[in-house]
mmCIF file of N, CA and C in Angstrom:
data_model
loop_
_atom_site.group_PDB
_atom_site.id
_atom_site.type_symbol
_atom_site.label_atom_id
_atom_site.label_comp_id
_atom_site.label_asym_id
_atom_site.label_seq_id
_atom_site.Cartn_x
_atom_site.Cartn_y
_atom_site.Cartn_z
ATOM 1 N N MET W 1 -7.399 40.671 71.522
ATOM 2 C CA MET W 1 -7.980 39.753 72.294
ATOM 3 C C MET W 1 -7.198 39.911 73.788
ATOM 4 N N LEU W 2 -8.250 39.643 74.742
ATOM 5 C CA LEU W 2 -7.670 39.820 76.073
ATOM 6 C C LEU W 2 -6.916 38.608 76.619
ATOM 7 N N THR W 3 -6.035 38.742 77.335
ATOM 8 C CA THR W 3 -5.465 37.549 77.968
ATOM 9 C C THR W 3 -5.665 37.715 79.540
ATOM 10 N N ILE W 4 -6.355 36.784 80.028
ATOM 11 C CA ILE W 4 -6.795 36.662 81.472
ATOM 12 C C ILE W 4 -5.940 35.464 82.215
ATOM 13 N N LYS W 5 -5.401 35.849 83.286
ATOM 14 C CA LYS W 5 -4.619 34.958 84.137
ATOM 15 C C LYS W 5 -5.483 34.847 85.404
ATOM 16 N N ILE W 6 -5.833 33.708 85.856
ATOM 17 C CA ILE W 6 -6.422 33.346 87.169
ATOM 18 C C ILE W 6 -5.224 32.912 88.116
ATOM 19 N N ALA W 7 -4.837 33.744 89.123
ATOM 20 C CA ALA W 7 -3.770 33.277 90.024
ATOM 21 C C ALA W 7 -4.092 32.836 91.238
ATOM 22 N N GLY W 8 -3.745 31.386 91.534
ATOM 23 C CA GLY W 8 -4.079 30.742 92.777
ATOM 24 C C GLY W 8 -3.776 29.286 92.701
ATOM 25 N N PRO W 9 -3.750 28.728 93.820
ATOM 26 C CA PRO W 9 -3.321 27.262 93.990
ATOM 27 C C PRO W 9 -4.251 26.266 93.404
ATOM 28 N N GLY W 10 -5.470 26.686 93.013
ATOM 29 C CA GLY W 10 -6.597 25.746 92.487
ATOM 30 C C GLY W 10 -7.589 25.711 93.582
ATOM 31 N N CYS W 11 -7.783 26.614 94.478
ATOM 32 C CA CYS W 11 -8.756 26.543 95.654
ATOM 33 C C CYS W 11 -10.161 26.625 95.122
ATOM 34 N N ARG W 12 -10.992 26.558 95.895
ATOM 35 C CA ARG W 12 -12.561 26.861 95.625
ATOM 36 C C ARG W 12 -12.681 28.198 95.129
ATOM 37 N N ASN W 13 -12.170 29.163 95.746
ATOM 38 C CA ASN W 13 -12.242 30.630 95.258
ATOM 39 C C ASN W 13 -11.579 31.023 93.941
ATOM 40 N N CYS W 14 -10.543 30.115 93.626
ATOM 41 C CA CYS W 14 -10.001 30.241 92.143
ATOM 42 C C CYS W 14 -10.886 29.660 91.180
ATOM 43 N N HIS W 15 -11.319 28.555 91.506
ATOM 44 C CA HIS W 15 -12.378 27.998 90.488
ATOM 45 C C HIS W 15 -13.560 28.849 90.311
ATOM 46 N N GLU W 16 -14.148 29.489 91.408
ATOM 47 C CA GLU W 16 -15.281 30.214 91.270
ATOM 48 C C GLU W 16 -14.830 31.605 90.578
ATOM 49 N N LEU W 17 -13.769 32.093 90.744
ATOM 50 C CA LEU W 17 -13.348 33.284 89.961
ATOM 51 C C LEU W 17 -13.403 33.014 88.417
ATOM 52 N N GLU W 18 -12.636 31.784 88.123
ATOM 53 C CA GLU W 18 -12.557 31.374 86.763
ATOM 54 C C GLU W 18 -14.026 31.234 86.069
ATOM 55 N N LYS W 19 -14.962 30.640 86.926
ATOM 56 C CA LYS W 19 -16.363 30.413 86.437
ATOM 57 C C LYS W 19 -16.962 31.633 86.157
ATOM 58 N N ARG W 20 -16.748 32.659 86.986
ATOM 59 C CA ARG W 20 -17.253 34.046 86.930
ATOM 60 C C ARG W 20 -16.849 34.945 85.798
ATOM 61 N N VAL W 21 -15.455 34.679 85.688
ATOM 62 C CA VAL W 21 -14.861 35.284 84.397
ATOM 63 C C VAL W 21 -15.441 34.744 83.196
ATOM 64 N N LYS W 22 -15.517 33.534 82.986
ATOM 65 C CA LYS W 22 -16.021 32.863 81.817
ATOM 66 C C LYS W 22 -17.512 33.409 81.637
ATOM 67 N N ALA W 23 -18.305 33.471 82.629
ATOM 68 C CA ALA W 23 -19.667 33.855 82.501
ATOM 69 C C ALA W 23 -19.807 35.297 82.174
ATOM 70 N N ALA W 24 -18.929 36.158 82.643
ATOM 71 C CA ALA W 24 -18.811 37.720 82.123
ATOM 72 C C ALA W 24 -18.470 37.667 80.736
ATOM 73 N N LEU W 25 -17.477 36.893 80.267
ATOM 74 C CA LEU W 25 -17.059 36.961 78.903
ATOM 75 C C LEU W 25 -18.176 36.518 77.983
ATOM 76 N N GLU W 26 -18.952 35.466 78.355
ATOM 77 C CA GLU W 26 -20.025 35.033 77.637
ATOM 78 C C GLU W 26 -21.099 36.099 77.497
ATOM 79 N N SER W 27 -21.555 36.707 78.743
ATOM 80 C CA SER W 27 -22.515 37.702 78.650
ATOM 81 C C SER W 27 -22.138 38.902 77.766
ATOM 82 N N MET W 28 -20.739 39.190 77.623
ATOM 83 C CA MET W 28 -20.286 40.286 76.828
ATOM 84 C C MET W 28 -20.048 39.912 75.362
ATOM 85 N N GLN W 29 -20.231 38.546 75.174
ATOM 86 C CA GLN W 29 -19.934 37.980 73.813
ATOM 87 C C GLN W 29 -18.567 38.282 73.365
ATOM 88 N N ARG W 30 -17.742 38.133 74.314
ATOM 89 C CA ARG W 30 -16.347 38.280 74.018
ATOM 90 C C ARG W 30 -15.414 36.919 74.358
ATOM 91 N N GLU W 31 -14.257 36.816 73.604
ATOM 92 C CA GLU W 31 -13.527 35.742 73.742
ATOM 93 C C GLU W 31 -12.191 36.288 74.364
ATOM 94 N N ALA W 32 -11.604 35.446 75.078
ATOM 95 C CA ALA W 32 -10.324 35.773 75.782
ATOM 96 C C ALA W 32 -9.359 34.487 75.982
ATOM 97 N N VAL W 33 -8.149 34.581 76.054
ATOM 98 C CA VAL W 33 -7.252 33.559 76.333
ATOM 99 C C VAL W 33 -7.126 33.473 77.960
ATOM 100 N N ILE W 34 -7.570 32.304 78.501
ATOM 101 C CA ILE W 34 -7.601 32.143 79.900
ATOM 102 C C ILE W 34 -6.535 31.211 80.341
ATOM 103 N N LEU W 35 -5.637 31.687 81.211
ATOM 104 C CA LEU W 35 -4.495 30.881 81.669
ATOM 105 C C LEU W 35 -4.683 30.809 83.158
ATOM 106 N N LYS W 36 -4.031 29.871 83.751
ATOM 107 C CA LYS W 36 -3.929 29.602 85.232
ATOM 108 C C LYS W 36 -2.584 29.601 85.771
ATOM 109 N N LEU W 37 -2.438 30.566 86.780
ATOM 110 C CA LEU W 37 -1.072 30.604 87.444
ATOM 111 C C LEU W 37 -1.121 29.796 88.737
ATOM 112 N N THR W 38 -0.632 28.756 88.916
ATOM 113 C CA THR W 38 -0.645 27.898 90.023
ATOM 114 C C THR W 38 0.618 27.865 90.870
ATOM 115 N N ASP W 39 1.777 28.103 90.321
ATOM 116 C CA ASP W 39 2.882 28.117 90.983
ATOM 117 C C ASP W 39 3.288 29.454 91.804
ATOM 118 N N PHE W 40 3.387 29.288 93.077
ATOM 119 C CA PHE W 40 3.466 30.506 93.918
ATOM 120 C C PHE W 40 4.608 31.576 93.435
ATOM 121 N N LYS W 41 5.677 31.014 92.858
ATOM 122 C CA LYS W 41 6.811 31.966 92.417
ATOM 123 C C LYS W 41 6.264 32.680 91.252
ATOM 124 N N ASP W 42 5.376 32.080 90.295
ATOM 125 C CA ASP W 42 4.784 32.739 89.099
ATOM 126 C C ASP W 42 3.802 33.728 89.711
ATOM 127 N N ILE W 43 3.113 33.466 90.633
ATOM 128 C CA ILE W 43 1.951 34.384 91.223
ATOM 129 C C ILE W 43 2.688 35.485 91.881
ATOM 130 N N ALA W 44 3.650 35.410 92.592
ATOM 131 C CA ALA W 44 4.268 36.435 93.191
ATOM 132 C C ALA W 44 4.980 37.249 92.128
ATOM 133 N N ALA W 45 5.480 36.723 91.155
ATOM 134 C CA ALA W 45 6.191 37.439 90.090
ATOM 135 C C ALA W 45 5.154 38.269 89.334
ATOM 136 N N ALA W 46 3.945 37.820 89.264
ATOM 137 C CA ALA W 46 2.853 38.701 88.409
ATOM 138 C C ALA W 46 2.531 39.794 89.266
ATOM 139 N N GLY W 47 2.828 39.898 90.636
ATOM 140 C CA GLY W 47 2.414 40.933 91.511
ATOM 141 C C GLY W 47 1.225 40.611 92.347
ATOM 142 N N VAL W 48 0.724 39.384 92.385
ATOM 143 C CA VAL W 48 -0.377 39.117 93.275
ATOM 144 C C VAL W 48 0.222 38.570 94.549
ATOM 145 N N MET W 49 -0.288 39.121 95.635
ATOM 146 C CA MET W 49 0.153 38.753 96.959
ATOM 147 C C MET W 49 -0.933 37.994 97.706
ATOM 148 N N THR W 50 -2.308 38.103 97.309
ATOM 149 C CA THR W 50 -3.361 37.289 97.982
ATOM 150 C C THR W 50 -4.172 36.721 96.778
ATOM 151 N N THR W 51 -4.371 35.403 97.009
ATOM 152 C CA THR W 51 -5.179 34.642 96.111
ATOM 153 C C THR W 51 -6.436 34.631 96.303
ATOM 154 N N PRO W 52 -7.582 34.451 95.434
ATOM 155 C CA PRO W 52 -7.247 34.444 94.028
ATOM 156 C C PRO W 52 -6.947 35.706 93.381
ATOM 157 N N GLY W 53 -6.149 35.695 92.418
ATOM 158 C CA GLY W 53 -5.768 36.952 91.747
ATOM 159 C C GLY W 53 -6.320 36.935 90.249
ATOM 160 N N LEU W 54 -6.601 38.219 89.799
ATOM 161 C CA LEU W 54 -6.989 38.254 88.370
ATOM 162 C C LEU W 54 -6.216 39.130 87.714
ATOM 163 N N ILE W 55 -5.489 38.806 86.649
ATOM 164 C CA ILE W 55 -4.548 39.649 85.973
ATOM 165 C C ILE W 55 -5.158 39.605 84.502
ATOM 166 N N VAL W 56 -5.287 40.800 84.030
ATOM 167 C CA VAL W 56 -5.790 41.012 82.613
ATOM 168 C C VAL W 56 -4.843 41.727 81.746
ATOM 169 N N ASN W 57 -4.294 41.213 80.644
ATOM 170 C CA ASN W 57 -3.245 41.756 79.863
ATOM 171 C C ASN W 57 -2.110 42.306 80.785
ATOM 172 N N ASP W 58 -1.520 41.432 81.783
ATOM 173 C CA ASP W 58 -0.456 41.609 82.455
ATOM 174 C C ASP W 58 -0.686 42.704 83.690
ATOM 175 N N ALA W 59 -1.912 43.164 83.935
ATOM 176 C CA ALA W 59 -2.222 44.079 84.929
ATOM 177 C C ALA W 59 -2.998 43.343 85.887
ATOM 178 N N VAL W 60 -2.536 43.520 87.220
ATOM 179 C CA VAL W 60 -3.248 43.023 88.219
ATOM 180 C C VAL W 60 -4.517 43.754 88.495
ATOM 181 N N ILE W 61 -5.679 43.086 88.408
ATOM 182 C CA ILE W 61 -7.123 43.800 88.375
ATOM 183 C C ILE W 61 -7.682 43.564 89.757
ATOM 184 N N SER W 62 -7.494 42.350 90.379
ATOM 185 C CA SER W 62 -8.093 42.038 91.667
ATOM 186 C C SER W 62 -7.160 41.028 92.239
ATOM 187 N N GLN W 63 -7.281 41.076 93.757
ATOM 188 C CA GLN W 63 -6.680 39.992 94.533
ATOM 189 C C GLN W 63 -7.251 39.734 95.714
ATOM 190 N N GLY W 64 -7.432 38.498 96.122
ATOM 191 C CA GLY W 64 -7.957 38.325 97.615
ATOM 192 C C GLY W 64 -9.418 38.301 97.508
ATOM 193 N N LYS W 65 -10.069 38.325 96.328
ATOM 194 C CA LYS W 65 -11.673 38.166 96.478
ATOM 195 C C LYS W 65 -12.080 37.713 95.142
ATOM 196 N N VAL W 66 -13.534 37.330 95.223
ATOM 197 C CA VAL W 66 -14.102 36.874 94.069
ATOM 198 C C VAL W 66 -15.271 37.905 93.720
ATOM 199 N N PRO W 67 -14.985 38.837 92.685
ATOM 200 C CA PRO W 67 -15.863 39.757 92.451
ATOM 201 C C PRO W 67 -17.106 39.206 91.639
ATOM 202 N N ASP W 68 -18.338 39.870 91.738
ATOM 203 C CA ASP W 68 -19.430 39.363 91.068
ATOM 204 C C ASP W 68 -19.277 39.560 89.590
ATOM 205 N N GLU W 69 -20.144 39.013 88.898
ATOM 206 C CA GLU W 69 -20.169 39.070 87.214
ATOM 207 C C GLU W 69 -20.192 40.328 86.981
ATOM 208 N N ALA W 70 -21.022 41.221 87.384
ATOM 209 C CA ALA W 70 -21.233 42.503 86.857
ATOM 210 C C ALA W 70 -20.015 43.431 87.022
ATOM 211 N N THR W 71 -19.317 43.229 88.059
ATOM 212 C CA THR W 71 -18.019 43.944 88.399
ATOM 213 C C THR W 71 -17.004 43.509 87.331
ATOM 214 N N LEU W 72 -16.984 42.164 87.146
ATOM 215 C CA LEU W 72 -16.026 41.623 86.260
ATOM 216 C C LEU W 72 -16.244 42.172 84.816
ATOM 217 N N MET W 73 -17.468 42.207 84.452
ATOM 218 C CA MET W 73 -17.781 42.840 83.158
ATOM 219 C C MET W 73 -17.365 44.306 82.941
ATOM 220 N N GLN W 74 -17.578 45.090 83.986
ATOM 221 C CA GLN W 74 -17.155 46.388 84.013
ATOM 222 C C GLN W 74 -15.702 46.575 83.857
ATOM 223 N N TRP W 75 -14.821 45.732 84.708
ATOM 224 C CA TRP W 75 -13.508 45.915 84.600
ATOM 225 C C TRP W 75 -13.018 45.433 83.143
ATOM 226 N N LEU W 76 -13.498 44.343 82.777
ATOM 227 C CA LEU W 76 -13.091 43.898 81.380
ATOM 228 C C LEU W 76 -13.259 45.036 80.346
ATOM 229 N N GLN W 77 -14.471 45.652 80.418
ATOM 230 C CA GLN W 77 -14.853 46.637 79.499
ATOM 231 C C GLN W 77 -13.933 47.714 79.660
ATOM 232 N N GLU W 78 -13.521 48.165 80.906
ATOM 233 C CA GLU W 78 -12.510 49.323 80.964
ATOM 234 C C GLU W 78 -11.188 48.980 80.473
ATOM 235 N N VAL W 79 -10.756 47.587 80.602
ATOM 236 C CA VAL W 79 -9.494 47.221 80.044
ATOM 237 C C VAL W 79 -9.615 47.270 78.477
ATOM 238 N N GLU W 80 -10.706 46.758 77.904
ATOM 239 C CA GLU W 80 -10.780 46.824 76.351
ATOM 240 C C GLU W 80 -10.729 48.232 75.897
ATOM 241 N N ALA W 81 -11.437 49.126 76.590
ATOM 242 C CA ALA W 81 -11.548 50.539 76.172
ATOM 243 C C ALA W 81 -10.071 51.153 76.313
ATOM 244 N N GLY W 82 -9.189 50.736 77.078
ATOM 245 C CA GLY W 82 -7.997 51.380 77.261
ATOM 246 C C GLY W 82 -6.899 50.699 76.369
ATOM 247 N N GLU W 83 -7.209 49.767 75.594
ATOM 248 C CA GLU W 83 -6.336 49.176 74.641
ATOM 249 C C GLU W 83 -5.964 50.080 73.442
#
């Protein structure tokens, strides 16, 4: 199962990223553990320098943008294929 972390202080873009990740997972008929990193020390320790950040299975996949659902689906499939 994927572990997905949304890194950010809780801004509008962070919420939008979480919404799109959930939509992508639903479209893929996949489940994942979704966690939020809101403490800047934890965010930086995870390797995210610009929020919102997307971390999948401890790898930073995206930072500083909110990708569309299709892009998120592609990235999640690539991570699953690499497991």
